[in-house]
Short mmCIF file of C-alpha atoms and ligand atoms in Angstrom, two decimals:
data_model
loop_
_atom_site.label_atom_id
_atom_site.label_comp_id
_atom_site.label_asym_id
_atom_site.label_seq_id
_atom_site.Cartn_x
_atom_site.Cartn_y
_atom_site.Cartn_z
CA MET A 147 -26.35 -23.96 23.07
CA LYS A 148 -23.18 -25.61 21.83
CA ASP A 149 -19.94 -23.64 21.87
CA ARG A 150 -18.87 -22.38 18.51
CA LEU A 151 -15.81 -23.80 16.78
CA LEU A 152 -14.21 -22.54 13.59
CA THR A 153 -11.70 -24.22 11.36
CA GLY A 154 -10.27 -23.77 7.88
CA LEU A 155 -9.89 -26.25 5.11
CA GLN A 156 -6.90 -25.80 2.76
CA PRO A 157 -7.97 -25.73 -0.89
CA SER A 158 -5.95 -28.72 -1.93
CA GLY A 159 -7.55 -31.68 -3.65
CA ASN A 160 -4.66 -34.04 -3.08
CA LEU A 161 -5.72 -35.28 0.33
CA THR A 162 -4.01 -38.40 1.66
CA ILE A 163 -5.25 -41.32 3.73
CA GLY A 164 -3.55 -39.50 6.64
CA ASN A 165 -5.62 -36.35 6.11
CA TYR A 166 -8.79 -38.42 6.35
CA VAL A 167 -7.79 -40.07 9.62
CA GLY A 168 -6.32 -36.94 11.24
CA GLY A 169 -8.41 -34.22 9.63
CA ILE A 170 -11.73 -35.13 8.02
CA LYS A 171 -12.76 -37.61 10.72
CA GLN A 172 -11.97 -35.02 13.41
CA ILE A 173 -14.37 -32.58 11.78
CA THR A 174 -17.19 -35.08 12.02
CA ASP A 175 -16.34 -35.43 15.73
CA TYR A 176 -16.36 -31.65 16.21
CA ALA A 177 -19.71 -31.42 14.47
CA ASP A 178 -21.21 -33.67 17.12
CA ASN A 179 -19.92 -31.52 19.97
CA TYR A 180 -19.71 -27.94 18.71
CA ASP A 181 -21.54 -25.46 16.52
CA THR A 182 -19.00 -25.97 13.75
CA TYR A 183 -17.97 -23.50 11.06
CA LEU A 184 -15.77 -24.92 8.32
CA PHE A 185 -14.54 -22.58 5.62
CA VAL A 186 -12.24 -22.75 2.65
CA PRO A 187 -9.70 -19.94 3.24
CA ASP A 188 -9.26 -18.86 -0.35
CA LEU A 189 -8.45 -15.28 0.73
CA HIS A 190 -5.58 -16.72 2.73
CA ALA A 191 -4.50 -18.81 -0.26
CA ILE A 192 -3.92 -15.73 -2.44
CA THR A 193 -1.38 -14.27 0.00
CA VAL A 194 1.02 -16.24 -2.20
CA ARG A 195 0.80 -16.57 -5.99
CA GLN A 196 -1.97 -18.88 -7.20
CA ASP A 197 -3.13 -20.03 -10.59
CA PRO A 198 -6.71 -18.65 -10.60
CA ALA A 199 -8.30 -21.50 -12.56
CA LEU A 200 -6.56 -24.08 -10.43
CA LEU A 201 -7.58 -22.36 -7.20
CA ARG A 202 -11.23 -22.32 -8.26
CA LYS A 203 -11.06 -25.99 -9.26
CA ARG A 204 -9.42 -27.01 -5.99
CA VAL A 205 -12.02 -25.29 -3.85
CA ARG A 206 -14.74 -27.36 -5.50
CA GLU A 207 -12.71 -30.54 -5.26
CA VAL A 208 -11.89 -30.20 -1.61
CA VAL A 209 -15.49 -29.49 -0.69
CA GLY A 210 -16.59 -32.48 -2.78
CA ILE A 211 -14.07 -34.72 -1.03
CA TYR A 212 -15.17 -33.62 2.45
CA LEU A 213 -18.80 -34.25 1.59
CA ALA A 214 -17.95 -37.63 0.04
CA CYS A 215 -16.00 -38.60 3.16
CA GLY A 216 -18.90 -37.97 5.48
CA VAL A 217 -18.88 -34.31 6.55
CA ASP A 218 -22.54 -33.49 7.03
CA PRO A 219 -23.56 -29.98 5.95
CA GLU A 220 -26.66 -30.26 8.09
CA LYS A 221 -24.32 -30.12 11.08
CA VAL A 222 -21.42 -28.07 9.71
CA HIS A 223 -21.63 -24.59 8.19
CA LEU A 224 -19.47 -25.11 5.13
CA TYR A 225 -18.58 -22.06 3.06
CA VAL A 226 -15.98 -20.25 1.01
CA GLN A 227 -14.28 -17.35 2.80
CA SER A 228 -14.28 -14.92 -0.14
CA GLU A 229 -18.00 -15.42 -0.71
CA ASN A 230 -18.75 -13.96 2.69
CA LEU A 231 -17.65 -10.35 2.33
CA TYR A 232 -17.48 -9.67 6.06
CA HIS A 233 -14.19 -11.52 6.55
CA ALA A 234 -12.18 -9.06 4.49
CA ASN A 235 -14.18 -6.11 5.79
CA LEU A 236 -13.63 -6.91 9.44
CA SER A 237 -10.01 -7.66 8.67
CA TRP A 238 -9.49 -4.07 7.58
CA LEU A 239 -11.07 -2.71 10.76
CA LEU A 240 -8.80 -4.98 12.79
CA GLU A 241 -5.72 -4.07 10.77
CA CYS A 242 -6.27 -0.53 11.98
CA HIS A 243 -6.13 -1.93 15.52
CA THR A 244 -2.99 -4.02 15.10
CA THR A 245 0.53 -2.66 15.13
CA TYR A 246 3.30 -3.24 12.68
CA GLY A 247 5.43 -4.49 15.56
CA GLU A 248 2.91 -7.17 16.51
CA LEU A 249 2.86 -8.57 12.99
CA GLN A 250 6.62 -8.45 12.67
CA LYS A 251 6.87 -11.01 15.45
CA MET A 252 4.92 -13.67 13.53
CA THR A 253 7.18 -16.60 12.76
CA GLN A 254 5.06 -17.87 9.87
CA PHE A 255 5.62 -14.58 8.07
CA LYS A 256 9.34 -14.73 8.70
CA THR A 257 9.55 -18.24 7.26
CA LYS A 258 7.20 -17.71 4.33
CA SER A 259 8.73 -14.37 3.32
CA ARG A 260 12.09 -16.12 3.04
CA ASN A 261 10.60 -18.85 0.84
CA HIS A 262 8.80 -16.63 -1.66
CA ASP A 263 10.26 -14.13 -4.13
CA TYR A 264 7.11 -12.05 -4.13
CA VAL A 265 6.25 -11.02 -0.58
CA SER A 266 2.79 -9.45 -0.59
CA CYS A 267 1.42 -7.17 2.12
CA GLY A 268 -1.32 -9.78 2.42
CA LEU A 269 1.23 -12.32 3.55
CA PHE A 270 2.22 -9.87 6.28
CA THR A 271 -1.34 -9.10 7.42
CA TYR A 272 -2.50 -12.74 7.06
CA PRO A 273 -2.80 -13.20 10.86
CA VAL A 274 -5.20 -10.23 11.09
CA LEU A 275 -7.48 -11.81 8.51
CA MET A 276 -7.32 -14.96 10.58
CA ALA A 277 -8.31 -12.96 13.67
CA ALA A 278 -11.24 -11.57 11.70
CA ASP A 279 -12.30 -15.10 10.63
CA ILE A 280 -12.45 -16.12 14.27
CA LEU A 281 -13.78 -12.98 15.97
CA LEU A 282 -16.53 -12.45 13.42
CA TYR A 283 -18.33 -15.53 14.77
CA SER A 284 -17.38 -15.24 18.44
CA ALA A 285 -15.79 -18.65 17.98
CA LYS A 286 -14.64 -20.00 21.31
CA TYR A 287 -12.52 -22.79 19.89
CA VAL A 288 -10.09 -22.94 17.02
CA PRO A 289 -8.44 -26.31 16.41
CA THR A 290 -4.83 -25.58 15.60
CA GLY A 291 -1.58 -27.28 14.90
CA ALA A 292 1.52 -25.92 16.59
CA ASP A 293 2.22 -23.66 13.59
CA GLN A 294 -0.94 -21.61 14.14
CA THR A 295 -1.03 -21.12 17.90
CA GLN A 296 0.87 -17.83 17.63
CA HIS A 297 -1.84 -16.51 15.31
CA VAL A 298 -4.61 -17.48 17.72
CA GLU A 299 -2.65 -15.70 20.47
CA LEU A 300 -2.58 -12.61 18.28
CA ALA A 301 -6.34 -12.87 17.73
CA ARG A 302 -6.72 -12.88 21.51
CA ASP A 303 -4.46 -9.86 21.87
CA ILE A 304 -6.38 -7.95 19.21
CA ALA A 305 -9.70 -8.85 20.85
CA GLN A 306 -8.45 -7.89 24.31
CA LYS A 307 -7.11 -4.52 23.22
CA PHE A 308 -10.29 -3.80 21.31
CA ASN A 309 -12.48 -4.73 24.28
CA ASN A 310 -10.38 -2.59 26.62
CA ARG A 311 -10.80 0.40 24.40
CA TYR A 312 -14.40 0.06 23.21
CA GLY A 313 -16.13 -2.32 25.65
CA GLU A 314 -16.85 -6.06 25.46
CA HIS A 315 -17.40 -6.79 21.79
CA PHE A 316 -15.27 -9.81 21.06
CA VAL A 317 -15.24 -13.28 22.62
CA MET A 318 -11.77 -14.60 23.51
CA PRO A 319 -10.88 -17.54 21.28
CA ASN A 320 -8.95 -20.56 22.54
CA CYS A 321 -6.74 -23.03 20.74
CA LEU A 322 -8.15 -26.50 20.74
CA ILE A 323 -5.29 -28.92 20.45
CA PRO A 324 -6.61 -31.77 18.33
CA LYS A 325 -6.77 -35.18 19.98
CA ILE A 326 -3.86 -37.25 18.81
CA GLY A 327 -5.42 -39.88 16.61
CA ALA A 328 -3.64 -42.35 14.41
CA ARG A 329 -0.65 -40.89 12.61
CA ILE A 330 -0.15 -42.42 9.21
CA ARG A 331 3.47 -42.57 8.08
CA ASP A 332 5.25 -42.14 4.77
CA LEU A 333 5.26 -45.46 2.89
CA GLN A 334 8.83 -45.06 1.67
CA GLU A 335 10.37 -43.36 4.70
CA PRO A 336 8.22 -44.51 7.63
CA GLU A 337 10.24 -42.39 10.05
CA LYS A 338 8.31 -39.40 8.65
CA LYS A 339 4.57 -38.78 8.64
CA MET A 340 2.69 -39.09 5.37
CA SER A 341 2.14 -35.67 3.72
CA LYS A 342 0.19 -34.52 0.73
CA SER A 343 3.21 -32.52 -0.42
CA ALA A 344 5.72 -35.40 -0.29
CA GLU A 345 7.99 -35.48 -3.32
CA ASN A 346 8.21 -39.23 -3.79
CA PRO A 347 5.03 -40.31 -5.63
CA LYS A 348 5.11 -43.68 -3.86
CA ALA A 349 5.21 -42.12 -0.39
CA SER A 350 1.53 -41.22 -0.04
CA ILE A 351 -1.82 -42.70 -0.94
CA PHE A 352 -4.36 -40.12 -2.00
CA LEU A 353 -8.03 -40.46 -1.18
CA MET A 354 -8.88 -40.38 -4.88
CA ASP A 355 -6.24 -42.94 -5.96
CA GLU A 356 -7.33 -45.75 -8.27
CA PRO A 357 -7.17 -49.38 -7.05
CA LYS A 358 -4.10 -50.09 -9.18
CA ASP A 359 -2.20 -47.18 -7.56
CA ILE A 360 -3.21 -48.30 -4.08
CA LYS A 361 -1.93 -51.78 -4.85
CA LYS A 362 1.34 -50.59 -6.36
CA LYS A 363 2.10 -48.23 -3.48
CA ILE A 364 1.21 -50.60 -0.64
CA MET A 365 3.00 -53.59 -2.19
CA SER A 366 6.17 -51.50 -2.53
CA ALA A 367 5.91 -49.95 0.96
CA VAL A 368 9.19 -50.18 2.87
CA THR A 369 9.23 -52.81 5.64
CA ASP A 370 12.22 -54.45 7.38
CA SER A 371 14.10 -57.71 7.50
CA GLU A 372 12.77 -58.99 10.84
CA GLY A 373 10.06 -61.02 9.16
CA VAL A 374 7.76 -60.96 12.19
CA ILE A 375 4.56 -58.93 12.50
CA ARG A 376 4.35 -56.95 15.72
CA TYR A 377 3.72 -53.33 16.59
CA ASP A 378 7.14 -51.79 17.15
CA GLU A 379 7.32 -48.19 15.96
CA GLN A 380 11.02 -47.92 16.78
CA ASN A 381 12.40 -50.99 15.05
CA GLN A 382 9.65 -51.81 12.57
CA PRO A 383 8.07 -48.47 11.62
CA GLY A 384 6.94 -49.71 8.20
CA ILE A 385 5.02 -52.68 9.63
CA ALA A 386 3.64 -50.54 12.47
CA ASN A 387 2.36 -48.14 9.82
CA LEU A 388 0.64 -50.89 7.81
CA LEU A 389 -1.02 -52.11 11.01
CA THR A 390 -2.15 -48.55 11.79
CA ILE A 391 -3.60 -48.10 8.31
CA TYR A 392 -5.34 -51.46 8.51
CA ALA A 393 -6.85 -50.61 11.89
CA ALA A 394 -7.93 -47.09 10.91
CA TYR A 395 -9.59 -48.20 7.69
CA SER A 396 -11.20 -51.41 8.87
CA GLY A 397 -12.50 -49.92 12.12
CA CYS A 398 -10.62 -52.17 14.53
CA THR A 399 -7.97 -51.29 17.13
CA VAL A 400 -4.26 -51.65 16.46
CA ASP A 401 -4.16 -54.47 19.04
CA GLU A 402 -6.86 -56.34 17.18
CA ALA A 403 -4.94 -55.89 13.94
CA VAL A 404 -1.77 -57.25 15.56
CA GLN A 405 -3.66 -60.29 16.79
CA LYS A 406 -5.17 -60.88 13.41
CA PHE A 407 -1.80 -60.87 11.63
CA THR A 408 0.37 -62.59 14.23
CA GLY A 409 2.20 -65.37 12.44
CA ALA A 410 1.26 -64.09 8.97
CA GLY A 411 3.78 -62.91 6.36
CA TYR A 412 4.39 -59.30 5.33
CA GLY A 413 2.81 -60.07 1.97
CA ASP A 414 -0.42 -61.15 3.67
CA LEU A 415 -0.57 -57.97 5.71
CA LYS A 416 0.04 -55.85 2.62
CA LYS A 417 -2.67 -57.66 0.66
CA ALA A 418 -5.14 -57.11 3.51
CA VAL A 419 -4.27 -53.39 3.62
CA VAL A 420 -4.76 -53.15 -0.14
CA ALA A 421 -8.17 -54.82 0.24
CA VAL A 422 -9.50 -52.51 2.97
CA LEU A 423 -8.16 -49.37 1.32
CA THR A 424 -9.53 -50.38 -2.07
CA GLU A 425 -12.95 -50.91 -0.59
CA LYS A 426 -13.08 -47.79 1.55
CA LEU A 427 -11.48 -45.40 -0.94
CA GLY A 428 -13.55 -46.94 -3.71
CA ALA A 429 -16.68 -45.99 -1.79
CA PHE A 430 -15.35 -42.44 -1.23
CA ARG A 431 -14.48 -42.08 -4.90
CA GLU A 432 -17.84 -43.35 -6.05
CA GLU A 433 -19.61 -40.92 -3.73
CA TYR A 434 -17.30 -38.12 -4.87
CA GLU A 435 -18.06 -38.77 -8.52
CA ARG A 436 -21.75 -38.94 -7.78
CA ILE A 437 -21.59 -35.60 -5.92
CA MET A 438 -19.53 -33.88 -8.60
CA ALA A 439 -22.05 -34.87 -11.28
CA THR A 440 -24.75 -32.93 -9.41
CA SER A 441 -25.13 -29.38 -8.09
CA ARG A 442 -24.52 -30.62 -4.53
CA VAL A 443 -21.29 -28.64 -3.92
CA ASP A 444 -22.91 -25.41 -5.14
CA ASP A 445 -26.06 -26.01 -3.12
CA VAL A 446 -24.08 -26.64 0.06
CA LEU A 447 -21.82 -23.63 -0.49
CA ASP A 448 -24.74 -21.33 -1.33
CA ALA A 449 -26.50 -22.31 1.89
CA GLY A 450 -23.27 -21.95 3.88
CA ARG A 451 -22.60 -18.51 2.41
CA ASP A 452 -26.11 -17.26 3.18
CA TYR A 453 -26.17 -18.62 6.71
CA THR A 454 -22.73 -17.39 7.71
CA THR A 455 -23.20 -14.02 6.03
CA ALA A 456 -26.24 -13.36 8.20
CA VAL A 457 -24.32 -14.32 11.35
CA ALA A 458 -21.25 -12.29 10.37
CA LYS A 459 -23.28 -9.21 9.44
CA GLU A 460 -24.45 -8.76 13.01
CA LYS A 461 -20.94 -8.68 14.45
CA TYR A 462 -19.59 -6.59 11.61
CA ASP A 463 -22.33 -3.97 11.97
CA GLU A 464 -21.72 -3.84 15.71
CA ILE A 465 -18.00 -3.19 15.26
CA ARG A 466 -18.44 -0.75 12.43
CA ASN A 467 -20.90 1.21 14.51
CA VAL A 468 -18.60 1.27 17.54
CA LEU A 469 -15.84 2.76 15.40
CA GLY A 470 -18.04 5.60 14.18
CA LEU A 471 -18.28 4.37 10.60
CA GLY A 472 -21.44 4.89 8.60
CA ARG A 473 -24.25 7.26 9.43
P1 ATP B 56 1.39 -30.62 3.90
O1 ATP B 56 2.47 -31.52 3.38
O2 ATP B 56 0.89 -29.63 2.87
O3 ATP B 56 1.69 -30.01 5.24
P2 ATP B 56 -0.28 -32.53 5.26
O4 ATP B 56 -0.65 -33.85 4.61
O5 ATP B 56 0.73 -32.54 6.33
O6 ATP B 56 0.12 -31.57 4.07
P3 ATP B 56 -1.96 -30.58 6.55
O7 ATP B 56 -2.71 -29.67 5.63
O8 ATP B 56 -0.71 -30.09 7.20
O9 ATP B 56 -1.65 -31.91 5.73
O10 ATP B 56 -2.96 -31.12 7.64
C1 ATP B 56 -4.34 -31.34 7.39
C2 ATP B 56 -4.93 -32.22 8.47
O11 ATP B 56 -4.50 -33.57 8.29
C3 ATP B 56 -4.50 -31.86 9.90
O12 ATP B 56 -5.61 -32.04 10.73
C4 ATP B 56 -3.42 -32.89 10.22
O13 ATP B 56 -3.34 -33.15 11.61
C5 ATP B 56 -3.89 -34.10 9.46
N1 ATP B 56 -2.78 -34.95 9.02
C6 ATP B 56 -1.83 -34.60 8.13
N2 ATP B 56 -0.99 -35.63 7.90
C7 ATP B 56 -1.42 -36.66 8.67
C8 ATP B 56 -0.97 -38.00 8.88
N3 ATP B 56 0.09 -38.46 8.22
N4 ATP B 56 -1.65 -38.79 9.73
C9 ATP B 56 -2.73 -38.32 10.40
N5 ATP B 56 -3.21 -37.07 10.25
C10 ATP B 56 -2.58 -36.23 9.40
MG1 MG B 57 1.40 -30.56 7.31
#
């Protein structure tokens, strides 16, 4: 039996070419090695104000994009958090086993509560819901960026305290630090990484961009005045980034890309990047449009909901029983 791994998928449709390389591709790797649960954390999303129609639309879009980009629902249990009622139910049981003091230490809450005018209790108890997401499935691994490791620690603490008091019911989760793959950089300020929330519209290429946008953005990407193509992140971050994008999207190594473009002009490199991105993203977009014209997203999410609900019910019933709830 493969170890279980659980990870969330932010409901945002504006995924960049960086998110594909560093996020979507990783999921396909996990699926080969772990029993992988991938959910859209819409209950987490509403800890801050959301436009309901937009939230619903984005959940569909993001699932469609992941499917179009090669995530295989035969290997990954893909579902929407709110459709599986056990997440919120277990969260309540765990909230009653978490102290106010523990939650007050969470740095994400401190930062987010400063940045929002409306600070909901949900924002405060967010890490307990995350513990429930994980513990419900006895997930051994949770891939996390640095910003979430404190929450996984809390999930461990909650599990440990619970086990000490009631016996071994929860499996201890571990952070899985993602392998460092290619980092795609901002096209206008290549000192920074590319982000879906960048303010400059020319900074990022989105997976669903049209060929004309890809061309415009790549051709106006910031380079340098050296005039020589080599991989030098320090002195030529813009060129290094174009080489990285070329390599990641054409399936070669960065070294091979450098060899290919040695002696060429910046314009040639940019045109080649436009060509590979146009081809690859064109294929994604075509597949996305094909998927969205069918009931594929609903079919996948229905199956994911049913499968994960059955798994979650077992753990939930066990915990509920231990606490003396129900008859
Ligand atoms: P935001 O600006 O909202 O933080 P983001 O583009 O940084 O958006 P995240 O939601 O923080 O995206 O991360 C989603 C996934 O994409 C993570 O696995 C992260 O490691 C990966 N990722 C994000 N940006 C890049 C990038 N520029 N290059 C490679 N991987 C990336
Ligand atoms: Mg980020």
